[in-house]
PDB file of C-alpha atoms in Angstrom:
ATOM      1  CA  UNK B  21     174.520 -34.867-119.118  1.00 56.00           C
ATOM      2  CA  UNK B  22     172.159 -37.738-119.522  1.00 58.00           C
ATOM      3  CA  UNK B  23     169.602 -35.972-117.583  1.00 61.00           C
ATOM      4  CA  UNK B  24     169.761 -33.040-119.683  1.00 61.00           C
ATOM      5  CA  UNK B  25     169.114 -34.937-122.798  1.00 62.00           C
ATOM      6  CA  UNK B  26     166.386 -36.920-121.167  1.00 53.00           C
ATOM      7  CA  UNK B  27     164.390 -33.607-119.836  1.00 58.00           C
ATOM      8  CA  UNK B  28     165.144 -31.879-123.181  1.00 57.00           C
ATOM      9  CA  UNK B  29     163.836 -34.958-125.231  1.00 55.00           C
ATOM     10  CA  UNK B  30     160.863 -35.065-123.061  1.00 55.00           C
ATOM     11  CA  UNK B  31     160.254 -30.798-122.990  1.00 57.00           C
ATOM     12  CA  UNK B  32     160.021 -31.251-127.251  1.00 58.00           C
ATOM     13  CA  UNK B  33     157.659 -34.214-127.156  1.00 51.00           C
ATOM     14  CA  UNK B  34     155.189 -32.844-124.835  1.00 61.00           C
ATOM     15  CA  UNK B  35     155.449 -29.242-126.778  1.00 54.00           C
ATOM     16  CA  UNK B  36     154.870 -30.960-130.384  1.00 50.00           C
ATOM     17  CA  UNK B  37     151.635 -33.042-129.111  1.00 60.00           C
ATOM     18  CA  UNK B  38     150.425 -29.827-127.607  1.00 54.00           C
ATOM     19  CA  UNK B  39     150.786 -28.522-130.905  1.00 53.00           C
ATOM     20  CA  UNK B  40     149.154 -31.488-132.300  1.00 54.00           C
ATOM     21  CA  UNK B  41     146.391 -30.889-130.108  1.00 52.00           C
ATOM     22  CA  UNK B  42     145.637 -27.581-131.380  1.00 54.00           C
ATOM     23  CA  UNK B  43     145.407 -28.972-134.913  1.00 57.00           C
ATOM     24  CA  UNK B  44     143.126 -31.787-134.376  1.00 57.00           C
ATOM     25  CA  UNK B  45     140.488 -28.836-132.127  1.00 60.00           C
ATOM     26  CA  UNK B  46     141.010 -26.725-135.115  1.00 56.00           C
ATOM     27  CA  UNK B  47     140.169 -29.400-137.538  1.00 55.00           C
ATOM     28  CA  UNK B  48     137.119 -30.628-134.962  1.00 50.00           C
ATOM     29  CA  UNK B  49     135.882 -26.785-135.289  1.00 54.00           C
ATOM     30  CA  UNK B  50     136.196 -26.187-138.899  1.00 49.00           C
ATOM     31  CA  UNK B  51     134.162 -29.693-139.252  1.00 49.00           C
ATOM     32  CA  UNK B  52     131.327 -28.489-136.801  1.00 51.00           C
ATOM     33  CA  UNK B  53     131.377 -25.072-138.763  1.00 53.00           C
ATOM     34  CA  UNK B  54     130.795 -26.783-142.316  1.00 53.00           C
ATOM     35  CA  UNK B  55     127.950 -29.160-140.919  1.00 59.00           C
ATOM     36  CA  UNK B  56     126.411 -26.119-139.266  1.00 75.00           C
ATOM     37  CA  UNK B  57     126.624 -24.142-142.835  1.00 87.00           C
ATOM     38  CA  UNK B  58     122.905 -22.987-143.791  1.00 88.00           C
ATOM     39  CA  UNK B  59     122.427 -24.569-147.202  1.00 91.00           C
ATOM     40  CA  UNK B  60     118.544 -23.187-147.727  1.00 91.00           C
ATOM     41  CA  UNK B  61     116.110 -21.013-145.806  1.00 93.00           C
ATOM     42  CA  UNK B  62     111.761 -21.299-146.200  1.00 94.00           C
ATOM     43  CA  UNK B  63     109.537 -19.009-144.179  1.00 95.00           C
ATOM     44  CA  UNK B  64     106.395 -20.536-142.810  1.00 96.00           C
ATOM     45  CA  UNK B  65     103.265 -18.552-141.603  1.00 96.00           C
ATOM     46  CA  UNK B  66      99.885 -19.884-139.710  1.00 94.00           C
ATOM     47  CA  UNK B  67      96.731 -17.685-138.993  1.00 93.00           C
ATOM     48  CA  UNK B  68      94.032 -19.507-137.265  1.00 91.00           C
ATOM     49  CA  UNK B  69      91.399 -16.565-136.206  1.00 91.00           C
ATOM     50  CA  UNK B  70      93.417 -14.371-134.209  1.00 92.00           C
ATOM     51  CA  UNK B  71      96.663 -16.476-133.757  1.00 93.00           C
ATOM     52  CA  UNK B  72      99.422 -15.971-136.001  1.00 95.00           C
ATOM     53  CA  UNK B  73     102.168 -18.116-136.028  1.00 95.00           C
ATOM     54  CA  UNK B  74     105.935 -17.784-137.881  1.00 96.00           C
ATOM     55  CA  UNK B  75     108.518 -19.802-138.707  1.00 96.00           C
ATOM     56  CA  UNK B  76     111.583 -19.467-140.574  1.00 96.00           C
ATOM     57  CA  UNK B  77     113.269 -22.990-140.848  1.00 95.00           C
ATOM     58  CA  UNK B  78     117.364 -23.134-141.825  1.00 95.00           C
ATOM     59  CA  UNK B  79     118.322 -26.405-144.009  1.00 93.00           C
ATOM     60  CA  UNK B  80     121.870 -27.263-142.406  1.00 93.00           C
ATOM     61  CA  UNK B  81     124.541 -28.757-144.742  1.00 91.00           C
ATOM     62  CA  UNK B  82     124.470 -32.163-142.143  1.00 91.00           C
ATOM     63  CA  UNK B  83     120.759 -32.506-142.787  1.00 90.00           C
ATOM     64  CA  UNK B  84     119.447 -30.663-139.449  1.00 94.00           C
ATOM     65  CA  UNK B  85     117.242 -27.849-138.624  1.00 95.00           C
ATOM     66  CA  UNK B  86     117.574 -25.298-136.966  1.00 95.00           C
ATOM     67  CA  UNK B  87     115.753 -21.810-136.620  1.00 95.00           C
ATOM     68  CA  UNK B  88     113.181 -19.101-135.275  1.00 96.00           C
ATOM     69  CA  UNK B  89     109.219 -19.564-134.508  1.00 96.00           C
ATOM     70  CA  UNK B  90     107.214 -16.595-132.906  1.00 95.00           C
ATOM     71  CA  UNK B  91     103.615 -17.563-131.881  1.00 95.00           C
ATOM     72  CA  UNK B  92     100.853 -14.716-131.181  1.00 95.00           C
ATOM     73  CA  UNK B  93      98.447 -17.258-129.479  1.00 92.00           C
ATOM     74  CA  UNK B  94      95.190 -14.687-128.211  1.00 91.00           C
ATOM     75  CA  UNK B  95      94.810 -14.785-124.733  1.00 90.00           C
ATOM     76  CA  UNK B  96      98.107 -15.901-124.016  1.00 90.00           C
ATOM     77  CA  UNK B  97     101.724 -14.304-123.782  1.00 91.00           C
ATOM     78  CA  UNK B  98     103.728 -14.120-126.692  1.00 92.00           C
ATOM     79  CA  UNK B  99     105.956 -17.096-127.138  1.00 94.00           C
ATOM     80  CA  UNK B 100     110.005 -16.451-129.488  1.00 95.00           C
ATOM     81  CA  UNK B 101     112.005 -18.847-129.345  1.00 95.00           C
ATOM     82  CA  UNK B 102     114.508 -21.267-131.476  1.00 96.00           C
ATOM     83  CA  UNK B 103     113.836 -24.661-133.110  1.00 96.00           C
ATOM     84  CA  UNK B 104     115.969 -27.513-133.732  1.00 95.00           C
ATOM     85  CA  UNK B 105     115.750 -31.191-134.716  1.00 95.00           C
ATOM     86  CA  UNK B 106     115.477 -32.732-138.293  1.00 95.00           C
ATOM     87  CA  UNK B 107     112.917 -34.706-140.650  1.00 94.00           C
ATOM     88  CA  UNK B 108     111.880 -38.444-140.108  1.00 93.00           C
ATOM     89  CA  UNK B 109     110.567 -39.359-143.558  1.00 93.00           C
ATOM     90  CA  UNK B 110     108.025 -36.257-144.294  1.00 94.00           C
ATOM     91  CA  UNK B 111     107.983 -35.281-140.829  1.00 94.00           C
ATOM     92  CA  UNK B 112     109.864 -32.754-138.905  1.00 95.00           C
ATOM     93  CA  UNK B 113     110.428 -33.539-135.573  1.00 94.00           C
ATOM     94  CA  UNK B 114     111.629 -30.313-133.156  1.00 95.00           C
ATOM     95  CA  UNK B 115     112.513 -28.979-129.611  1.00 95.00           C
ATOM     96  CA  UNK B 116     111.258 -25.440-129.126  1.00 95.00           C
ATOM     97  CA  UNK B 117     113.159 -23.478-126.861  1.00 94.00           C
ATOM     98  CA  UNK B 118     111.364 -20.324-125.732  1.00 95.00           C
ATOM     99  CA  UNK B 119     110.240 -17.288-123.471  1.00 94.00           C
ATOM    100  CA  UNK B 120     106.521 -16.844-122.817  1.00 91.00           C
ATOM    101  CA  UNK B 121     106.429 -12.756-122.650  1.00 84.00           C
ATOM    102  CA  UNK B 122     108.250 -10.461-121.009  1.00 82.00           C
ATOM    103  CA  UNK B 123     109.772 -13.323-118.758  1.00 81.00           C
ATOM    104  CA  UNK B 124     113.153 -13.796-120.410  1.00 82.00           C
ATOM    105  CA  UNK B 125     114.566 -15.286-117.037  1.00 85.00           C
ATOM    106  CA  UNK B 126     112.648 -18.656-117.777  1.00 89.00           C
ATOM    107  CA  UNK B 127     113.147 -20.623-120.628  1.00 91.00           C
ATOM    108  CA  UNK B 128     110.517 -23.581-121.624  1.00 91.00           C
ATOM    109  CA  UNK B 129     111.038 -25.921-124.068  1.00 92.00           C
ATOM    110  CA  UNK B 130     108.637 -28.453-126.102  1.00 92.00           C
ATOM    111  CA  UNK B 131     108.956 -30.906-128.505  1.00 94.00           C
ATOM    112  CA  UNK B 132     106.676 -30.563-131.653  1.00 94.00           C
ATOM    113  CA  UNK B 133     106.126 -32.311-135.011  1.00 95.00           C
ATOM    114  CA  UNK B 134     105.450 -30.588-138.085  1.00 95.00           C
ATOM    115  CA  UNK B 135     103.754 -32.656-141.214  1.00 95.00           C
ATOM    116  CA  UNK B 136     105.052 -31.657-144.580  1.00 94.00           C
ATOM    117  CA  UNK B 137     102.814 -31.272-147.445  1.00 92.00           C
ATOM    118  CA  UNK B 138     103.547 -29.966-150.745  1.00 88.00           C
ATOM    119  CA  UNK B 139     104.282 -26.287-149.483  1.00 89.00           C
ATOM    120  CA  UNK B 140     102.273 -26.541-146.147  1.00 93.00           C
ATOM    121  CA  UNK B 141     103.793 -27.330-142.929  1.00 95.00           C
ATOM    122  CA  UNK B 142     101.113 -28.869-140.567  1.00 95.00           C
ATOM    123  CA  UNK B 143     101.558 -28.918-136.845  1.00 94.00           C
ATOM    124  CA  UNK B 144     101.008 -32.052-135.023  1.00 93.00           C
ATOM    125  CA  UNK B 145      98.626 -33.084-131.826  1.00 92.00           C
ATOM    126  CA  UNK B 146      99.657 -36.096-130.127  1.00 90.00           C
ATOM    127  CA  UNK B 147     100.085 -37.162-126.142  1.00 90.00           C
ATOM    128  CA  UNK B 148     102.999 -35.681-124.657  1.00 90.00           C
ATOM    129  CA  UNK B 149     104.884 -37.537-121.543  1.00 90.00           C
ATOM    130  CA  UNK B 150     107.436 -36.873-118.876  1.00 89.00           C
ATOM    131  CA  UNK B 151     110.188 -38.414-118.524  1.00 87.00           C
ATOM    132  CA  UNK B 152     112.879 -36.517-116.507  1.00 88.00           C
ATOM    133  CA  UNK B 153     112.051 -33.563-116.284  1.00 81.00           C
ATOM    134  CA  UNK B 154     111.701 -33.652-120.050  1.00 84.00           C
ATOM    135  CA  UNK B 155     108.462 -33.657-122.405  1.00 86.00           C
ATOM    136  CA  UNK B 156     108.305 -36.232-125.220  1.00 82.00           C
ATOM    137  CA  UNK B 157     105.817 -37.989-127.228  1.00 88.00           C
ATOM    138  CA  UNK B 158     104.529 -40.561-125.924  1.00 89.00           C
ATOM    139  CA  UNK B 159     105.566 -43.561-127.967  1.00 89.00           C
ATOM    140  CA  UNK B 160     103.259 -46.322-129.538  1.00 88.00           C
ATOM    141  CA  UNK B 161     101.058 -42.973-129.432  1.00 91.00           C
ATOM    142  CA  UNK B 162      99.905 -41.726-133.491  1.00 92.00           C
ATOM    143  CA  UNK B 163     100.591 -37.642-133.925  1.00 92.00           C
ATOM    144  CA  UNK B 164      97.001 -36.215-135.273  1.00 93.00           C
ATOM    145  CA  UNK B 165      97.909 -33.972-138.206  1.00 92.00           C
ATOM    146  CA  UNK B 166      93.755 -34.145-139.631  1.00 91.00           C
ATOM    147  CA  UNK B 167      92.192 -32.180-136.994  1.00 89.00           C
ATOM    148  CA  UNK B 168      94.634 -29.519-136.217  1.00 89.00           C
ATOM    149  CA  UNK B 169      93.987 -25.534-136.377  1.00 89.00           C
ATOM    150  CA  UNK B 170      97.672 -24.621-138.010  1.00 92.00           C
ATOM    151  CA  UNK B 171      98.488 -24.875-141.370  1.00 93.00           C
ATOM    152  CA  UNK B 172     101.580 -23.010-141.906  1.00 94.00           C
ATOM    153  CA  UNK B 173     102.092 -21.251-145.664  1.00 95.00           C
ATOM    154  CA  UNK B 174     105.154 -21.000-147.304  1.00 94.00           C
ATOM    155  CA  UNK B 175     105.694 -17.264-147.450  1.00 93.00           C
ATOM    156  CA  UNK B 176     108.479 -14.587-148.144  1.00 91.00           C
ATOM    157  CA  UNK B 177     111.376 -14.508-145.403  1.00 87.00           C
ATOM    158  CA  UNK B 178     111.447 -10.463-143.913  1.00 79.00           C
ATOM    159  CA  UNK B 179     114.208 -10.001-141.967  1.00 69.00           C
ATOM    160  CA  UNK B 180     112.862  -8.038-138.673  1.00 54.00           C
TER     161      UNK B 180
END
């Protein structure tokens, strides 16, 4: 009789922290969701000759970024592709993942840095480094944002 108490008692215990579980994922999600929560969107475009650059940027409730660049470089295949990161000070710092063309079976990514001024976004030239596998800028290294060729404009967001 003892032993059927015992296995009973235990049964219970593990099936209410199972259920305990599932409330403390559900909470974890629902927390994830609201930090994730797009709290403003701006629309950037660059034209430098024949390039065209554009860049719609999502303000997440937590403070990140997150969003979509497309850059029509001439002479070289399209590149779409997602950013993410956030802003140090005035600057945005960002990994871009993308697809160079009609390749969509290999998937680059590159940091960048974006300069904010008054309704410009200015992209960045500094010295990149490797460090596994990765790309980075190279620290103790100043980002150029003077002698650049993109100056992104705020402009309307189109949905495509």
């Amino acid at each position: 009789m003892k032993n059927l108490i015992l296995s009973f008692l235990l049964v219970s215990c593990i099936g209410l922290q199972s259920c305990k579980k599932n409330e403390t994922q559900k909470e974890a999600e629902t927390t994830k969701t609201d930090a994730e929560s797009i709290i403003n969107v701006q629309c950037y475009e660059g034209v430098y000759e024949n390039d065209t650059i554009n860049l719609k940027l999502n303000t997440l409730k937590n403070g990140k970024i997150s969003g979509d660049m497309v850059m029509k470089i001439a002479g070289a295949p399209h590149k779409d592709g997602e950013i993410t990161g956030e802003f140090k000070g005035d600057t945005l710092f960002v990994d871009y993942a993308f697809i160079e063309g009609t390749n969509k079976d290999k998937k680059f990514k590159n940091p960048m840095a974006f300069l904010k001024r008054e309704k410009q976004l200015i992209i960045g030239n500094g010295s990149m480094e490797m460090y596994l596998g990765r790309t980075y800028f190279a620290k103790g290294k100043p980002i150029d944002f003077d002698r650049v060729k993109y100056k992104l404009e705020t402009t309307d967001c189109v949905d495509k």
